[in-house]
Amino acid sequence: MEVSATFLLSVLILALLWFFSGKNTQKYRLPPGPSPLPLIGNLLQMKKTAPFKSFLEFSKTYGPVITVHLGWQRVVVLVGYDAVKEALVDQADDFTGRAPVPFLHRATRGYGIGISNGERWRQLRRFTLSTLRDFGMGRKGMEVWIQEESKHLRARMRTYT
């Protein structure tokens, strides 16, 4: 009796996991890809030493744009020069954002050139570049001073060894 109850419970849990993972992929219009397993995704199907070779094999079956599940995380992979060029050059506005990193977002409140997106990122980048130019970045005269200072710094560091 206990074995059949355990078996029935495990089948029910697997069916629920399969049902919920299937609903998530139908909600989004994602490119095709290999079927993921619950919780671990496609990790068992990938080569541990060279995952990019697995992506190449998947692209032979599913095309140059594929969806792969790395654990719970869905990842869209672009394989080949043409797919990457189309995404990053031809459709650059659609691919300009960065993935959210909750810890960094909480720590920086969305500010900072490395974590921000969209218009805030453009404003921060513009401000940063103008400030660095005011301090002499990109000027030839400053380059000579930096090289001279680095020589003095290296000489000073050699005295400590």
XYZ file of N, CA, C and O in Angstrom:
644
model
N 0.823 -1.202 0.000
C 0.000 0.000 0.000
C 0.862 1.258 0.000
O 0.549 2.204 -0.694
N 1.937 1.273 0.799
C 2.785 2.455 0.898
C 3.524 2.721 -0.410
O 3.713 3.878 -0.797
N 3.944 1.664 -1.104
C 4.670 1.826 -2.359
C 3.766 2.428 -3.421
O 4.168 3.324 -4.170
N 2.529 1.951 -3.491
C 1.612 2.484 -4.504
C 1.251 3.943 -4.201
O 1.097 4.754 -5.123
N 1.114 4.299 -2.935
C 0.817 5.684 -2.570
C 1.996 6.587 -2.917
O 1.808 7.696 -3.443
N 3.207 6.124 -2.677
C 4.404 6.899 -3.023
C 4.512 7.061 -4.535
O 4.811 8.147 -5.034
N 4.259 5.984 -5.259
C 4.315 6.044 -6.719
C 3.262 7.006 -7.262
O 3.536 7.821 -8.149
N 2.047 6.921 -6.735
C 0.968 7.796 -7.171
C 1.291 9.261 -6.871
O 1.064 10.142 -7.712
N 1.839 9.529 -5.705
C 2.216 10.890 -5.336
C 3.321 11.434 -6.237
O 3.264 12.579 -6.686
N 4.320 10.608 -6.558
C 5.411 11.064 -7.432
C 4.909 11.318 -8.853
O 5.320 12.271 -9.506
N 3.995 10.484 -9.347
C 3.422 10.709 -10.666
C 2.614 12.006 -10.682
O 2.683 12.786 -11.642
N 1.872 12.258 -9.629
C 1.092 13.487 -9.534
C 1.997 14.714 -9.508
O 1.725 15.713 -10.195
N 3.084 14.666 -8.756
C 4.020 15.792 -8.692
C 4.670 16.025 -10.053
O 4.774 17.168 -10.519
N 5.096 14.966 -10.729
C 5.694 15.115 -12.055
C 4.698 15.668 -13.067
O 5.039 16.491 -13.906
N 3.450 15.236 -12.974
C 2.422 15.750 -13.882
C 2.179 17.233 -13.644
O 2.031 18.010 -14.600
N 2.154 17.654 -12.387
C 1.978 19.075 -12.079
C 3.157 19.903 -12.579
O 2.975 20.987 -13.147
N 4.372 19.402 -12.388
C 5.556 20.109 -12.890
C 5.521 20.222 -14.409
O 5.825 21.270 -14.977
N 5.141 19.155 -15.070
C 5.066 19.169 -16.527
C 3.985 20.147 -16.993
O 4.175 20.898 -17.936
N 2.849 20.145 -16.300
C 1.749 21.028 -16.664
C 2.153 22.498 -16.521
O 1.912 23.312 -17.413
N 2.794 22.848 -15.386
C 3.178 24.238 -15.172
C 4.311 24.668 -16.092
O 4.360 25.808 -16.535
N 5.255 23.793 -16.398
C 6.331 24.170 -17.317
C 5.790 24.338 -18.729
O 6.250 25.196 -19.476
N 4.795 23.570 -19.112
C 4.175 23.712 -20.424
C 3.390 25.002 -20.543
O 3.362 25.642 -21.587
N 2.748 25.435 -19.482
C 1.985 26.681 -19.508
C 2.901 27.886 -19.680
O 2.560 28.847 -20.354
N 4.095 27.856 -19.066
C 5.010 28.990 -19.169
C 5.498 29.195 -20.590
O 5.656 30.317 -21.029
N 5.769 28.119 -21.314
C 6.280 28.283 -22.664
C 5.190 28.743 -23.618
O 5.480 29.386 -24.610
N 3.931 28.430 -23.336
C 2.848 28.861 -24.204
C 2.507 30.330 -23.984
O 1.980 30.983 -24.872
N 2.828 30.867 -22.819
C 2.507 32.251 -22.513
C 3.370 33.209 -23.329
O 2.931 34.278 -23.716
N 4.602 32.832 -23.599
C 5.526 33.671 -24.342
C 5.709 33.112 -25.748
O 5.687 31.918 -25.958
N 5.900 33.983 -26.694
C 6.192 33.544 -28.059
C 7.701 33.422 -28.186
O 8.374 34.366 -28.576
N 8.213 32.278 -27.844
C 9.652 32.034 -27.860
C 10.026 31.189 -29.070
O 9.208 30.428 -29.579
N 11.275 31.291 -29.511
C 11.722 30.441 -30.612
C 11.712 28.970 -30.209
O 11.720 28.638 -29.016
N 11.729 28.059 -31.175
C 11.727 26.638 -30.834
C 13.033 26.223 -30.186
O 14.054 26.892 -30.304
N 12.988 25.095 -29.512
C 14.175 24.560 -28.868
C 13.889 23.180 -28.322
O 12.757 22.688 -28.386
N 14.902 22.532 -27.765
C 14.691 21.192 -27.215
C 13.763 21.235 -26.004
O 13.707 22.226 -25.285
N 13.033 20.148 -25.812
C 12.099 20.066 -24.685
C 12.865 20.005 -23.372
O 13.734 19.157 -23.201
N 12.534 20.894 -22.430
C 13.247 20.875 -21.146
C 12.629 19.893 -20.167
O 11.452 19.550 -20.251
N 13.435 19.437 -19.241
C 12.953 18.631 -18.131
C 12.551 19.567 -17.001
O 13.086 20.677 -16.893
N 11.623 19.158 -16.150
C 11.259 20.022 -15.022
C 12.452 20.262 -14.106
O 13.284 19.381 -13.883
N 12.577 21.467 -13.619
C 13.591 21.929 -12.670
C 14.998 22.043 -13.253
O 15.694 22.998 -12.960
N 15.461 21.104 -14.062
C 16.838 21.174 -14.557
C 16.933 21.625 -16.000
O 18.028 21.862 -16.512
N 15.810 21.757 -16.693
C 15.813 22.256 -18.056
C 16.560 21.346 -19.012
O 16.369 20.136 -19.026
N 17.445 21.930 -19.811
C 18.213 21.188 -20.809
C 19.643 20.905 -20.361
O 20.493 20.576 -21.194
N 19.930 21.007 -19.087
C 21.308 20.842 -18.613
C 21.862 19.449 -18.899
O 23.053 19.300 -19.174
N 21.019 18.423 -18.858
C 21.507 17.069 -19.132
C 21.822 16.863 -20.612
O 22.599 15.985 -20.966
N 21.223 17.643 -21.483
C 21.440 17.509 -22.916
C 22.674 18.274 -23.391
O 23.078 18.141 -24.531
N 23.255 19.072 -22.522
C 24.385 19.911 -22.931
C 25.711 19.273 -22.535
O 25.797 18.574 -21.527
N 26.728 19.526 -23.351
C 28.070 19.051 -23.036
C 28.662 19.965 -21.970
O 28.668 21.183 -22.112
N 29.167 19.366 -20.912
C 29.660 20.164 -19.796
C 30.962 20.897 -20.112
O 31.213 21.978 -19.615
N 31.814 20.313 -20.955
C 33.106 20.938 -21.252
C 32.992 22.023 -22.315
O 33.766 22.970 -22.301
N 32.054 21.897 -23.245
C 31.895 22.870 -24.319
C 30.419 23.057 -24.640
O 29.895 22.474 -25.592
N 29.710 23.891 -23.865
C 28.272 24.073 -24.107
C 27.957 24.651 -25.485
O 26.904 24.395 -26.044
N 28.876 25.425 -26.046
C 28.611 26.028 -27.353
C 28.445 24.969 -28.437
O 27.721 25.177 -29.407
N 29.099 23.817 -28.270
C 28.922 22.739 -29.244
C 27.498 22.189 -29.178
O 26.922 21.803 -30.192
N 26.932 22.182 -27.982
C 25.539 21.752 -27.843
C 24.611 22.728 -28.554
O 23.647 22.320 -29.211
N 24.898 24.032 -28.438
C 24.080 25.025 -29.128
C 24.162 24.842 -30.637
O 23.168 24.993 -31.341
N 25.355 24.509 -31.143
C 25.504 24.263 -32.580
C 24.677 23.060 -33.023
O 24.040 23.081 -34.078
N 24.678 21.994 -32.212
C 23.877 20.815 -32.540
C 22.380 21.135 -32.492
O 21.612 20.692 -33.353
N 21.952 21.899 -31.480
C 20.548 22.286 -31.386
C 20.142 23.130 -32.586
O 19.032 23.018 -33.100
N 21.050 24.004 -33.052
C 20.702 24.892 -34.171
C 20.518 24.123 -35.473
O 19.809 24.589 -36.360
N 21.145 22.956 -35.598
C 20.939 22.148 -36.800
C 19.500 21.648 -36.870
O 18.938 21.488 -37.951
N 18.898 21.409 -35.707
C 17.530 20.904 -35.654
C 16.497 22.023 -35.620
O 15.484 21.962 -36.308
N 16.750 23.067 -34.803
C 15.734 24.071 -34.523
C 15.959 25.405 -35.220
O 15.133 26.304 -35.108
N 17.082 25.594 -35.909
C 17.347 26.849 -36.601
C 18.341 27.712 -35.840
O 18.803 27.354 -34.755
N 18.662 28.901 -36.377
C 19.712 29.730 -35.777
C 19.310 30.451 -34.491
O 20.159 30.929 -33.762
N 18.021 30.530 -34.197
C 17.551 31.157 -32.959
C 16.798 30.091 -32.173
O 15.771 29.582 -32.623
N 17.318 29.750 -30.995
C 16.739 28.654 -30.209
C 16.510 29.099 -28.770
O 17.159 30.023 -28.283
N 15.586 28.430 -28.116
C 15.333 28.646 -26.697
C 15.854 27.445 -25.939
O 15.510 26.299 -26.245
N 16.693 27.698 -24.950
C 17.274 26.652 -24.115
C 16.959 26.993 -22.666
O 16.983 28.160 -22.277
N 16.651 25.995 -21.875
C 16.378 26.201 -20.451
C 17.591 25.746 -19.653
O 17.956 24.572 -19.687
N 18.219 26.679 -18.958
C 19.338 26.365 -18.074
C 18.799 26.390 -16.653
O 18.756 27.428 -16.002
N 18.373 25.230 -16.195
C 17.653 25.176 -14.933
C 16.279 25.781 -15.145
O 15.569 25.434 -16.078
N 15.900 26.733 -14.282
C 14.626 27.416 -14.438
C 14.712 28.588 -15.396
O 13.703 29.138 -15.815
N 15.907 29.010 -15.723
C 16.113 30.204 -16.539
C 15.982 29.896 -18.026
O 16.681 29.031 -18.539
N 15.093 30.620 -18.707
C 14.978 30.504 -20.157
C 16.013 31.402 -20.798
O 16.167 32.559 -20.413
N 16.717 30.880 -21.816
C 17.739 31.642 -22.513
C 17.495 31.505 -24.006
O 17.320 30.392 -24.507
N 17.479 32.622 -24.709
C 17.376 32.603 -26.164
C 18.796 32.725 -26.705
O 19.521 33.663 -26.374
N 19.196 31.763 -27.524
C 20.565 31.681 -28.036
C 20.546 31.978 -29.529
O 19.739 31.422 -30.274
N 21.445 32.852 -29.949
C 21.629 33.162 -31.363
C 22.863 32.433 -31.845
O 23.941 32.607 -31.283
N 22.729 31.623 -32.884
C 23.834 30.827 -33.402
C 24.140 31.290 -34.816
O 23.270 31.262 -35.681
N 25.360 31.714 -35.042
C 25.778 32.099 -36.383
C 25.865 33.601 -36.564
O 25.184 34.390 -35.889
N 26.709 33.988 -37.496
C 26.964 35.400 -37.766
C 25.707 36.124 -38.237
O 25.413 37.229 -37.784
N 24.960 35.517 -39.130
C 23.783 36.181 -39.693
C 22.722 36.463 -38.628
O 22.128 37.547 -38.607
N 22.488 35.513 -37.730
C 21.480 35.712 -36.680
C 21.916 36.807 -35.713
O 21.101 37.647 -35.307
N 23.188 36.813 -35.339
C 23.688 37.826 -34.412
C 23.654 39.203 -35.073
O 23.266 40.200 -34.457
N 24.047 39.281 -36.337
C 24.043 40.563 -37.049
C 22.624 41.105 -37.175
O 22.381 42.296 -36.964
N 21.694 40.249 -37.510
C 20.312 40.712 -37.628
C 19.787 41.236 -36.300
O 19.114 42.261 -36.245
N 20.114 40.538 -35.211
C 19.613 40.953 -33.900
C 20.287 42.231 -33.408
O 19.610 43.146 -32.936
N 21.614 42.308 -33.503
C 22.332 43.415 -32.885
C 22.515 44.627 -33.792
O 22.780 45.718 -33.300
N 22.393 44.449 -35.101
C 22.563 45.581 -36.020
C 21.231 45.985 -36.630
O 20.804 47.134 -36.519
N 20.543 45.045 -37.254
C 19.305 45.371 -37.956
C 18.151 45.689 -37.001
O 17.313 46.530 -37.293
N 18.088 45.004 -35.860
C 17.022 45.235 -34.883
C 17.610 45.681 -33.554
O 17.216 45.205 -32.485
N 18.546 46.613 -33.598
C 19.297 47.021 -32.406
C 18.403 47.598 -31.317
O 18.650 47.376 -30.126
N 17.354 48.332 -31.683
C 16.493 48.951 -30.668
C 15.764 47.923 -29.818
O 15.498 48.162 -28.642
N 15.456 46.771 -30.389
C 14.753 45.730 -29.635
C 15.677 44.985 -28.680
O 15.208 44.325 -27.750
N 16.988 45.049 -28.902
C 17.938 44.265 -28.112
C 18.881 45.128 -27.291
O 19.960 44.694 -26.925
N 18.496 46.349 -26.961
C 19.406 47.230 -26.240
C 19.373 47.057 -24.731
O 20.258 47.509 -24.045
N 18.370 46.425 -24.180
C 18.235 46.326 -22.737
C 19.188 45.326 -22.110
O 19.793 44.498 -22.764
N 19.313 45.446 -20.810
C 20.118 44.517 -20.032
C 19.191 43.685 -19.160
O 18.128 44.143 -18.754
N 19.629 42.491 -18.832
C 18.832 41.636 -17.954
C 18.839 42.212 -16.546
O 19.863 42.712 -16.085
N 17.714 42.159 -15.858
C 17.688 42.693 -14.492
C 18.451 41.788 -13.526
O 18.339 40.574 -13.577
N 19.252 42.407 -12.692
C 19.966 41.694 -11.638
C 19.406 42.227 -10.325
O 19.745 43.346 -9.920
N 18.528 41.469 -9.674
C 17.801 42.006 -8.508
C 18.697 42.558 -7.410
O 18.411 43.607 -6.850
N 19.807 41.881 -7.105
C 20.686 42.357 -6.036
C 21.280 43.718 -6.391
O 21.264 44.650 -5.587
N 21.795 43.851 -7.604
C 22.396 45.125 -8.010
C 21.350 46.220 -8.127
O 21.617 47.380 -7.800
N 20.175 45.860 -8.592
C 19.116 46.856 -8.709
C 18.715 47.377 -7.333
O 18.487 48.564 -7.152
N 18.647 46.476 -6.350
C 18.307 46.881 -4.992
C 19.421 47.723 -4.382
O 19.163 48.710 -3.688
N 20.681 47.353 -4.654
C 21.806 48.073 -4.066
C 21.997 49.454 -4.690
O 22.355 50.408 -4.006
N 21.746 49.587 -5.990
C 21.991 50.857 -6.680
C 20.715 51.638 -6.966
O 20.795 52.745 -7.496
N 19.564 51.057 -6.657
C 18.252 51.651 -6.923
C 18.072 51.992 -8.404
O 17.431 52.974 -8.758
N 18.688 51.191 -9.272
C 18.540 51.386 -10.705
C 19.468 52.423 -11.298
O 19.426 52.676 -12.490
N 20.295 53.067 -10.471
C 21.245 54.046 -10.983
C 22.589 53.372 -11.217
O 22.885 52.337 -10.655
N 23.408 53.985 -12.004
C 24.717 53.432 -12.313
C 24.759 53.003 -13.765
O 23.789 52.467 -14.291
N 25.876 53.247 -14.399
C 25.973 53.006 -15.835
C 25.956 51.513 -16.154
O 25.577 51.117 -17.235
N 26.312 50.670 -15.206
C 26.358 49.243 -15.463
C 25.040 48.526 -15.277
O 24.865 47.414 -15.751
N 24.066 49.143 -14.600
C 22.832 48.443 -14.285
C 21.596 49.094 -14.901
O 20.565 48.467 -15.050
N 21.695 50.344 -15.322
C 20.510 51.044 -15.805
C 20.186 50.682 -17.259
O 21.016 50.135 -17.973
N 18.987 51.040 -17.678
C 18.483 50.754 -19.023
C 17.790 51.970 -19.595
O 17.394 52.880 -18.865
N 17.605 51.960 -20.905
C 16.762 52.940 -21.568
C 17.270 54.362 -21.480
O 18.455 54.643 -21.616
N 16.329 55.273 -21.227
C 16.660 56.705 -21.205
C 17.582 57.055 -20.046
O 18.471 57.895 -20.188
N 17.409 56.404 -18.901
C 18.296 56.663 -17.762
C 19.739 56.310 -18.127
O 20.665 57.035 -17.801
N 19.935 55.202 -18.831
C 21.274 54.799 -19.238
C 21.873 55.836 -20.190
O 23.046 56.185 -20.082
N 21.071 56.334 -21.128
C 21.574 57.342 -22.074
C 22.010 58.608 -21.346
O 23.046 59.188 -21.650
N 21.213 59.057 -20.365
C 21.569 60.244 -19.602
C 22.841 60.031 -18.797
O 23.725 60.895 -18.771
N 22.951 58.870 -18.123
C 24.152 58.589 -17.334
C 25.387 58.473 -18.207
O 26.472 58.944 -17.849
N 25.238 57.856 -19.362
C 26.375 57.719 -20.289
C 26.820 59.085 -20.787
O 28.012 59.395 -20.818
N 25.877 59.925 -21.184
C 26.192 61.269 -21.658
C 26.907 62.069 -20.568
O 27.918 62.737 -20.813
N 26.402 62.014 -19.331
C 27.015 62.728 -18.215
C 28.418 62.198 -17.939
O 29.359 62.972 -17.745
N 28.581 60.866 -17.915
C 29.882 60.269 -17.626
C 30.915 60.655 -18.668
O 32.046 61.034 -18.333
N 30.555 60.562 -19.947
C 31.510 60.908 -21.006
C 31.880 62.385 -20.971
O 33.050 62.735 -21.151
N 30.902 63.259 -20.743
C 31.231 64.686 -20.691
C 32.123 65.006 -19.492
O 33.062 65.800 -19.595
N 31.874 64.352 -18.354
C 32.711 64.577 -17.176
C 34.123 64.062 -17.400
O 35.106 64.729 -17.050
N 34.258 62.885 -17.991
C 35.589 62.350 -18.263
C 36.334 63.209 -19.273
O 37.554 63.403 -19.150
N 35.633 63.754 -20.244
C 36.300 64.657 -21.202
C 36.772 65.927 -20.514
O 37.824 66.465 -20.836
N 35.960 66.409 -19.554
C 36.382 67.598 -18.807
C 37.655 67.333 -18.012
O 38.451 68.246 -17.791
N 37.830 66.103 -17.565
C 39.039 65.741 -16.829
C 40.194 65.364 -17.741
O 41.253 64.988 -17.260
N 39.988 65.403 -19.056
C 41.092 65.193 -19.978
C 41.121 63.873 -20.706
O 42.094 63.578 -21.390
N 40.087 63.077 -20.602
C 40.078 61.807 -21.311
C 40.034 62.051 -22.821
O 39.265 62.860 -23.303
N 40.886 61.357 -23.549
C 40.899 61.461 -24.995
C 41.794 62.553 -25.544
O 41.876 62.734 -26.747
N 42.479 63.276 -24.677
C 43.387 64.320 -25.142
C 44.804 63.771 -25.204
O 45.235 63.027 -24.334
N 45.547 64.167 -26.234
C 46.915 63.666 -26.423
C 47.843 64.146 -25.313
O 48.703 63.413 -24.852
N 47.700 65.372 -24.865
C 48.573 65.905 -23.820
C 48.448 65.125 -22.524
O 49.428 64.897 -21.810
N 47.253 64.681 -22.234
C 47.016 63.910 -21.017
C 47.672 62.540 -21.107
O 48.123 61.998 -20.102
N 47.724 61.972 -22.296
C 48.316 60.652 -22.492
C 49.795 60.649 -22.090
O 50.274 59.719 -21.451
N 50.526 61.695 -22.441
C 51.948 61.803 -22.085
C 52.104 61.872 -20.573
O 52.979 61.218 -19.993
N 51.257 62.652 -19.904
C 51.331 62.756 -18.452
C 51.051 61.413 -17.784
O 51.703 61.035 -16.811
N 50.067 60.696 -18.306
C 49.716 59.396 -17.723
C 50.866 58.410 -17.887
O 51.201 57.672 -16.948
N 51.509 58.406 -19.056
C 52.648 57.509 -19.266
C 53.793 57.858 -18.331
O 54.449 56.971 -17.770
N 54.050 59.149 -18.141
C 55.121 59.566 -17.237
C 54.814 59.168 -15.802
O 55.674 58.649 -15.078
N 53.578 59.372 -15.380
C 53.185 58.991 -14.022
C 53.254 57.482 -13.830
O 53.633 56.996 -12.767
N 52.892 56.717 -14.860
C 52.957 55.259 -14.724
C 54.399 54.786 -14.604
O 54.680 53.812 -13.899
N 55.345 55.464 -15.268
C 56.767 55.113 -15.115
C 57.213 55.328 -13.681
O 57.896 54.491 -13.098
N 56.813 56.464 -13.107
C 57.173 56.745 -11.704
C 56.531 55.728 -10.759
O 57.164 55.280 -9.794
N 55.294 55.361 -11.043
C 54.600 54.389 -10.197
C 55.263 53.021 -10.272
O 55.484 52.375 -9.242
N 55.628 52.576 -11.483
C 56.321 51.284 -11.621
C 57.672 51.309 -10.929
O 58.076 50.333 -10.291
N 58.401 52.414 -11.051
C 59.705 52.520 -10.388
C 59.533 52.447 -8.873
O 60.325 51.792 -8.175
N 58.506 53.103 -8.362
C 58.243 53.074 -6.919
C 57.865 51.659 -6.465
O 58.281 51.209 -5.398
N 57.088 50.950 -7.273
C 56.688 49.595 -6.931
C 57.887 48.644 -6.946
O 57.942 47.702 -6.154
N 58.836 48.876 -7.829
C 60.034 48.031 -7.876
C 60.893 48.180 -6.615
O 61.608 47.257 -6.246
N 60.837 49.322 -5.960
C 61.621 49.500 -4.737
C 61.099 48.642 -3.597
O 61.827 48.350 -2.670
N 59.828 48.252 -3.658
C 59.235 47.436 -2.595
C 59.492 45.949 -2.763
O 59.246 45.171 -1.868
N 59.994 45.503 -3.931
C 60.207 44.063 -4.129
C 61.590 43.622 -3.775
O 62.495 44.272 -3.525
